[in-house]
Amino acid sequence: MKKYILFFVMLPMAAMADGVEDIDRIVHQVFPRTPPVQFVDDLTGLCGFGNGVNKGIAYCTSQNIVFIRKKSGSDVRSAYELAHVMGHAVQVKYGVADIALRKITEQRDRETELRGMVTRQVECIAGVLFARAGLPHADLKRLYKSEPFTGSHWGREPLRIGPKVSIGLNARAEWFSKGQKTGQFQTCSVGEMSADLIVRAAR
């Protein structure tokens, strides 16, 4: 009896053991144009890394590579962080980032608002990827004490001048959860940031 109880208690941990690999697999299965993942010991010196850049993971659009530090954080956090960064990659590779940049350039007075929409959509995409990878439900408010990804973690070289956005932990958790619950990219339209291009691109 004890043997079976132990098995069920350990199952969620086992399910997360290869969470990063599961996200890597599913994102390239659904979106073949997304960048490869390169595991590194340290991001220092890569793609113009500097102060304010996430030390665990970053998407260098200039090199078209996602750099992820080996064994950075817990399995579930690492899986979420890769899913989040791949959300940016999906936006870049399938045209959403171009639309967002055009809107931001034309409406500088609304830049914070528009970047907030982009970030919410990224969290939603990450949640859908989590669901499609078959990973257990994750609550960002339990994983993090403060809002993650407020520093630079994607963009052209040098990464140190990449976008910095804060929408609050609650908003991130809300949109990530929305994506997890539905498992559908249609859920990820946020205000003026439509998910239509993402839905059409998904295989």
PDB file of C-alpha atoms in Angstrom:
ATOM      1  CA  MET A   1       0.000   0.000   0.000  1.00  0.00           C
ATOM      2  CA  LYS A   2       2.776   2.419   0.910  1.00  0.00           C
ATOM      3  CA  LYS A   3       4.397   1.751  -2.435  1.00  0.00           C
ATOM      4  CA  TYR A   4       1.350   2.977  -4.367  1.00  0.00           C
ATOM      5  CA  ILE A   5       0.906   6.031  -2.197  1.00  0.00           C
ATOM      6  CA  LEU A   6       4.516   7.020  -2.829  1.00  0.00           C
ATOM      7  CA  PHE A   7       4.004   6.607  -6.574  1.00  0.00           C
ATOM      8  CA  PHE A   8       1.076   9.018  -6.706  1.00  0.00           C
ATOM      9  CA  VAL A   9       2.814  11.603  -4.557  1.00  0.00           C
ATOM     10  CA  MET A  10       5.869  11.560  -6.783  1.00  0.00           C
ATOM     11  CA  LEU A  11       4.017  11.650 -10.103  1.00  0.00           C
ATOM     12  CA  PRO A  12       3.840  15.461 -10.491  1.00  0.00           C
ATOM     13  CA  MET A  13       7.596  15.739  -9.853  1.00  0.00           C
ATOM     14  CA  ALA A  14       8.303  13.018 -12.407  1.00  0.00           C
ATOM     15  CA  ALA A  15       6.009  14.680 -14.904  1.00  0.00           C
ATOM     16  CA  MET A  16       8.080  17.860 -14.616  1.00  0.00           C
ATOM     17  CA  ALA A  17      11.478  16.130 -14.817  1.00  0.00           C
ATOM     18  CA  ASP A  18      11.792  16.820 -18.545  1.00  0.00           C
ATOM     19  CA  GLY A  19       9.568  19.912 -18.640  1.00  0.00           C
ATOM     20  CA  VAL A  20      12.094  22.012 -20.550  1.00  0.00           C
ATOM     21  CA  GLU A  21      12.519  19.279 -23.155  1.00  0.00           C
ATOM     22  CA  ASP A  22       8.727  18.942 -23.407  1.00  0.00           C
ATOM     23  CA  ILE A  23       8.311  22.666 -24.095  1.00  0.00           C
ATOM     24  CA  ASP A  24      11.189  22.614 -26.583  1.00  0.00           C
ATOM     25  CA  ARG A  25       9.598  19.672 -28.401  1.00  0.00           C
ATOM     26  CA  ILE A  26       6.052  21.006 -28.532  1.00  0.00           C
ATOM     27  CA  VAL A  27       6.931  24.543 -29.629  1.00  0.00           C
ATOM     28  CA  HIS A  28       8.935  23.268 -32.600  1.00  0.00           C
ATOM     29  CA  GLN A  29       6.233  20.771 -33.439  1.00  0.00           C
ATOM     30  CA  VAL A  30       3.533  23.453 -33.476  1.00  0.00           C
ATOM     31  CA  PHE A  31       5.677  26.355 -34.758  1.00  0.00           C
ATOM     32  CA  PRO A  32       8.554  24.990 -36.888  1.00  0.00           C
ATOM     33  CA  ARG A  33      10.083  28.424 -37.517  1.00  0.00           C
ATOM     34  CA  THR A  34      10.850  29.074 -33.858  1.00  0.00           C
ATOM     35  CA  PRO A  35      14.572  29.266 -32.940  1.00  0.00           C
ATOM     36  CA  PRO A  36      16.677  26.406 -31.583  1.00  0.00           C
ATOM     37  CA  VAL A  37      17.535  26.216 -27.893  1.00  0.00           C
ATOM     38  CA  GLN A  38      21.185  26.293 -26.873  1.00  0.00           C
ATOM     39  CA  PHE A  39      22.130  25.272 -23.328  1.00  0.00           C
ATOM     40  CA  VAL A  40      25.030  27.254 -21.883  1.00  0.00           C
ATOM     41  CA  ASP A  41      26.886  27.467 -18.580  1.00  0.00           C
ATOM     42  CA  ASP A  42      26.616  31.257 -18.479  1.00  0.00           C
ATOM     43  CA  LEU A  43      24.933  33.917 -20.628  1.00  0.00           C
ATOM     44  CA  THR A  44      27.681  36.453 -19.971  1.00  0.00           C
ATOM     45  CA  GLY A  45      29.187  37.681 -23.243  1.00  0.00           C
ATOM     46  CA  LEU A  46      26.374  36.294 -25.399  1.00  0.00           C
ATOM     47  CA  CYS A  47      24.400  38.630 -27.687  1.00  0.00           C
ATOM     48  CA  GLY A  48      25.464  41.786 -25.867  1.00  0.00           C
ATOM     49  CA  PHE A  49      24.553  40.500 -22.415  1.00  0.00           C
ATOM     50  CA  GLY A  50      24.843  43.139 -19.679  1.00  0.00           C
ATOM     51  CA  ASN A  51      23.192  44.651 -16.625  1.00  0.00           C
ATOM     52  CA  GLY A  52      19.452  44.151 -16.499  1.00  0.00           C
ATOM     53  CA  VAL A  53      19.432  41.045 -18.714  1.00  0.00           C
ATOM     54  CA  ASN A  54      17.824  37.859 -17.395  1.00  0.00           C
ATOM     55  CA  LYS A  55      20.627  35.605 -16.180  1.00  0.00           C
ATOM     56  CA  GLY A  56      18.816  32.340 -16.846  1.00  0.00           C
ATOM     57  CA  ILE A  57      17.343  32.620 -20.333  1.00  0.00           C
ATOM     58  CA  ALA A  58      17.255  35.027 -23.287  1.00  0.00           C
ATOM     59  CA  TYR A  59      16.136  35.034 -26.924  1.00  0.00           C
ATOM     60  CA  CYS A  60      18.714  36.660 -29.210  1.00  0.00           C
ATOM     61  CA  THR A  61      16.792  37.603 -32.352  1.00  0.00           C
ATOM     62  CA  SER A  62      20.003  38.663 -34.134  1.00  0.00           C
ATOM     63  CA  GLN A  63      21.413  35.134 -33.892  1.00  0.00           C
ATOM     64  CA  ASN A  64      17.995  33.422 -33.861  1.00  0.00           C
ATOM     65  CA  ILE A  65      18.898  31.389 -30.767  1.00  0.00           C
ATOM     66  CA  VAL A  66      17.325  30.946 -27.359  1.00  0.00           C
ATOM     67  CA  PHE A  67      20.104  30.699 -24.785  1.00  0.00           C
ATOM     68  CA  ILE A  68      19.165  28.898 -21.586  1.00  0.00           C
ATOM     69  CA  ARG A  69      21.428  28.377 -18.624  1.00  0.00           C
ATOM     70  CA  LYS A  70      21.856  24.733 -17.651  1.00  0.00           C
ATOM     71  CA  LYS A  71      19.777  23.731 -14.633  1.00  0.00           C
ATOM     72  CA  SER A  72      18.630  27.267 -13.901  1.00  0.00           C
ATOM     73  CA  GLY A  73      15.980  27.085 -11.185  1.00  0.00           C
ATOM     74  CA  SER A  74      13.428  24.363 -10.532  1.00  0.00           C
ATOM     75  CA  ASP A  75      12.092  22.191 -13.327  1.00  0.00           C
ATOM     76  CA  VAL A  76       8.673  23.833 -13.386  1.00  0.00           C
ATOM     77  CA  ARG A  77      10.137  27.344 -13.367  1.00  0.00           C
ATOM     78  CA  SER A  78      12.614  26.479 -16.109  1.00  0.00           C
ATOM     79  CA  ALA A  79       9.808  25.005 -18.221  1.00  0.00           C
ATOM     80  CA  TYR A  80       7.674  28.117 -17.730  1.00  0.00           C
ATOM     81  CA  GLU A  81      10.587  30.429 -18.533  1.00  0.00           C
ATOM     82  CA  LEU A  82      11.318  28.618 -21.793  1.00  0.00           C
ATOM     83  CA  ALA A  83       7.605  28.693 -22.687  1.00  0.00           C
ATOM     84  CA  HIS A  84       7.521  32.451 -22.007  1.00  0.00           C
ATOM     85  CA  VAL A  85      10.578  33.217 -24.135  1.00  0.00           C
ATOM     86  CA  MET A  86       9.224  30.999 -26.907  1.00  0.00           C
ATOM     87  CA  GLY A  87       6.039  33.068 -26.740  1.00  0.00           C
ATOM     88  CA  HIS A  88       8.136  36.043 -27.819  1.00  0.00           C
ATOM     89  CA  ALA A  89       9.737  33.911 -30.535  1.00  0.00           C
ATOM     90  CA  VAL A  90       6.295  32.934 -31.881  1.00  0.00           C
ATOM     91  CA  GLN A  91       5.325  36.606 -32.052  1.00  0.00           C
ATOM     92  CA  VAL A  92       8.583  37.474 -33.854  1.00  0.00           C
ATOM     93  CA  LYS A  93       8.560  34.598 -36.337  1.00  0.00           C
ATOM     94  CA  TYR A  94       4.902  34.840 -37.301  1.00  0.00           C
ATOM     95  CA  GLY A  95       4.447  38.592 -37.723  1.00  0.00           C
ATOM     96  CA  VAL A  96       2.811  39.711 -34.475  1.00  0.00           C
ATOM     97  CA  ALA A  97       5.935  41.534 -33.262  1.00  0.00           C
ATOM     98  CA  ASP A  98       6.066  43.547 -36.500  1.00  0.00           C
ATOM     99  CA  ILE A  99       2.464  44.662 -36.035  1.00  0.00           C
ATOM    100  CA  ALA A 100       3.134  45.532 -32.393  1.00  0.00           C
ATOM    101  CA  LEU A 101       6.257  47.530 -33.249  1.00  0.00           C
ATOM    102  CA  ARG A 102       4.383  49.483 -35.925  1.00  0.00           C
ATOM    103  CA  LYS A 103       1.610  50.357 -33.454  1.00  0.00           C
ATOM    104  CA  ILE A 104       4.134  51.366 -30.790  1.00  0.00           C
ATOM    105  CA  THR A 105       6.095  53.524 -33.256  1.00  0.00           C
ATOM    106  CA  GLU A 106       2.926  55.266 -34.420  1.00  0.00           C
ATOM    107  CA  GLN A 107       1.532  55.754 -30.897  1.00  0.00           C
ATOM    108  CA  ARG A 108       4.437  56.469 -28.569  1.00  0.00           C
ATOM    109  CA  ASP A 109       2.068  57.892 -25.967  1.00  0.00           C
ATOM    110  CA  ARG A 110       0.526  54.403 -25.646  1.00  0.00           C
ATOM    111  CA  GLU A 111       3.780  52.429 -25.619  1.00  0.00           C
ATOM    112  CA  THR A 112       3.368  51.110 -22.052  1.00  0.00           C
ATOM    113  CA  GLU A 113      -0.218  50.035 -22.744  1.00  0.00           C
ATOM    114  CA  LEU A 114       0.646  48.326 -26.034  1.00  0.00           C
ATOM    115  CA  ARG A 115       3.700  46.544 -24.623  1.00  0.00           C
ATOM    116  CA  GLY A 116       1.447  45.351 -21.822  1.00  0.00           C
ATOM    117  CA  MET A 117      -0.854  43.749 -24.397  1.00  0.00           C
ATOM    118  CA  VAL A 118       2.127  42.083 -26.085  1.00  0.00           C
ATOM    119  CA  THR A 119       3.313  40.699 -22.739  1.00  0.00           C
ATOM    120  CA  ARG A 120      -0.117  39.367 -21.796  1.00  0.00           C
ATOM    121  CA  GLN A 121      -0.282  37.576 -25.132  1.00  0.00           C
ATOM    122  CA  VAL A 122       3.163  36.059 -24.520  1.00  0.00           C
ATOM    123  CA  GLU A 123       1.993  34.694 -21.165  1.00  0.00           C
ATOM    124  CA  CYS A 124      -1.102  33.224 -22.802  1.00  0.00           C
ATOM    125  CA  ILE A 125       0.973  31.550 -25.528  1.00  0.00           C
ATOM    126  CA  ALA A 126       3.244  30.139 -22.806  1.00  0.00           C
ATOM    127  CA  GLY A 127       0.216  28.723 -21.019  1.00  0.00           C
ATOM    128  CA  VAL A 128      -1.082  27.058 -24.181  1.00  0.00           C
ATOM    129  CA  LEU A 129       2.355  25.525 -24.798  1.00  0.00           C
ATOM    130  CA  PHE A 130       2.347  24.211 -21.215  1.00  0.00           C
ATOM    131  CA  ALA A 131      -1.047  22.593 -21.775  1.00  0.00           C
ATOM    132  CA  ARG A 132      -0.108  21.103 -25.137  1.00  0.00           C
ATOM    133  CA  ALA A 133       3.110  19.699 -23.701  1.00  0.00           C
ATOM    134  CA  GLY A 134       0.989  17.824 -21.155  1.00  0.00           C
ATOM    135  CA  LEU A 135       2.602  19.529 -18.160  1.00  0.00           C
ATOM    136  CA  PRO A 136       0.744  19.891 -14.856  1.00  0.00           C
ATOM    137  CA  HIS A 137      -1.081  23.148 -14.144  1.00  0.00           C
ATOM    138  CA  ALA A 138       1.292  25.776 -12.735  1.00  0.00           C
ATOM    139  CA  ASP A 139       0.356  28.907 -10.781  1.00  0.00           C
ATOM    140  CA  LEU A 140       2.828  31.741 -11.322  1.00  0.00           C
ATOM    141  CA  LYS A 141       1.793  33.325  -8.017  1.00  0.00           C
ATOM    142  CA  ARG A 142       3.065  30.228  -6.240  1.00  0.00           C
ATOM    143  CA  LEU A 143       6.191  29.908  -8.345  1.00  0.00           C
ATOM    144  CA  TYR A 144       7.322  33.536  -7.893  1.00  0.00           C
ATOM    145  CA  LYS A 145       7.269  35.976  -5.000  1.00  0.00           C
ATOM    146  CA  SER A 146       7.660  38.920  -7.361  1.00  0.00           C
ATOM    147  CA  GLU A 147       7.010  39.507 -11.061  1.00  0.00           C
ATOM    148  CA  PRO A 148       9.418  37.636 -13.367  1.00  0.00           C
ATOM    149  CA  PHE A 149      10.749  38.847 -16.734  1.00  0.00           C
ATOM    150  CA  THR A 150      10.739  42.574 -15.999  1.00  0.00           C
ATOM    151  CA  GLY A 151      14.342  42.866 -17.265  1.00  0.00           C
ATOM    152  CA  SER A 152      15.583  42.377 -20.821  1.00  0.00           C
ATOM    153  CA  HIS A 153      15.256  38.794 -22.041  1.00  0.00           C
ATOM    154  CA  TRP A 154      14.690  39.074 -25.782  1.00  0.00           C
ATOM    155  CA  GLY A 155      15.611  41.261 -28.712  1.00  0.00           C
ATOM    156  CA  ARG A 156      18.411  42.197 -31.060  1.00  0.00           C
ATOM    157  CA  GLU A 157      22.015  42.364 -29.979  1.00  0.00           C
ATOM    158  CA  PRO A 158      22.840  43.962 -27.573  1.00  0.00           C
ATOM    159  CA  LEU A 159      20.349  42.308 -25.263  1.00  0.00           C
ATOM    160  CA  ARG A 160      21.099  44.804 -22.502  1.00  0.00           C
ATOM    161  CA  ILE A 161      18.988  47.428 -24.287  1.00  0.00           C
ATOM    162  CA  GLY A 162      16.093  45.042 -25.016  1.00  0.00           C
ATOM    163  CA  PRO A 163      12.500  45.792 -23.942  1.00  0.00           C
ATOM    164  CA  LYS A 164      11.746  46.000 -20.212  1.00  0.00           C
ATOM    165  CA  VAL A 165       8.079  45.572 -19.326  1.00  0.00           C
ATOM    166  CA  SER A 166       6.162  45.247 -16.061  1.00  0.00           C
ATOM    167  CA  ILE A 167       2.475  44.306 -15.935  1.00  0.00           C
ATOM    168  CA  GLY A 168       2.418  42.846 -12.416  1.00  0.00           C
ATOM    169  CA  LEU A 169       2.526  39.249 -11.244  1.00  0.00           C
ATOM    170  CA  ASN A 170      -1.276  38.983 -11.063  1.00  0.00           C
ATOM    171  CA  ALA A 171      -1.725  39.903 -14.734  1.00  0.00           C
ATOM    172  CA  ARG A 172       0.987  37.465 -15.805  1.00  0.00           C
ATOM    173  CA  ALA A 173      -0.577  34.688 -13.745  1.00  0.00           C
ATOM    174  CA  GLU A 174      -4.054  35.452 -15.123  1.00  0.00           C
ATOM    175  CA  TRP A 175      -3.026  35.208 -18.789  1.00  0.00           C
ATOM    176  CA  PHE A 176      -0.730  32.228 -18.289  1.00  0.00           C
ATOM    177  CA  SER A 177      -3.561  30.409 -16.520  1.00  0.00           C
ATOM    178  CA  LYS A 178      -5.988  31.354 -19.301  1.00  0.00           C
ATOM    179  CA  GLY A 179      -3.729  29.706 -21.872  1.00  0.00           C
ATOM    180  CA  GLN A 180      -3.247  26.606 -19.728  1.00  0.00           C
ATOM    181  CA  LYS A 181      -6.965  26.151 -19.116  1.00  0.00           C
ATOM    182  CA  THR A 182      -8.046  26.389 -22.755  1.00  0.00           C
ATOM    183  CA  GLY A 183      -5.002  24.979 -24.562  1.00  0.00           C
ATOM    184  CA  GLN A 184      -6.130  27.093 -27.517  1.00  0.00           C
ATOM    185  CA  PHE A 185      -4.271  29.980 -29.151  1.00  0.00           C
ATOM    186  CA  GLN A 186      -7.597  31.658 -29.973  1.00  0.00           C
ATOM    187  CA  THR A 187      -7.672  32.612 -26.288  1.00  0.00           C
ATOM    188  CA  CYS A 188      -4.594  34.789 -26.739  1.00  0.00           C
ATOM    189  CA  SER A 189      -6.049  37.871 -28.423  1.00  0.00           C
ATOM    190  CA  VAL A 190      -5.390  40.785 -26.075  1.00  0.00           C
ATOM    191  CA  GLY A 191      -6.938  44.131 -26.946  1.00  0.00           C
ATOM    192  CA  GLU A 192      -5.386  45.255 -30.228  1.00  0.00           C
ATOM    193  CA  MET A 193      -2.958  42.327 -30.314  1.00  0.00           C
ATOM    194  CA  SER A 194      -4.911  39.750 -32.280  1.00  0.00           C
ATOM    195  CA  ALA A 195      -3.955  36.060 -32.118  1.00  0.00           C
ATOM    196  CA  ASP A 196      -5.147  35.431 -35.689  1.00  0.00           C
ATOM    197  CA  LEU A 197      -1.647  35.115 -37.165  1.00  0.00           C
ATOM    198  CA  ILE A 198      -0.665  32.719 -34.382  1.00  0.00           C
ATOM    199  CA  VAL A 199      -3.780  30.603 -34.850  1.00  0.00           C
ATOM    200  CA  ARG A 200      -3.144  30.372 -38.596  1.00  0.00           C
ATOM    201  CA  ALA A 201       0.524  29.458 -38.073  1.00  0.00           C
ATOM    202  CA  ALA A 202      -0.103  26.711 -35.504  1.00  0.00           C
ATOM    203  CA  ARG A 203       0.098  23.185 -36.892  1.00  0.00           C
TER     204      ARG A 203
END
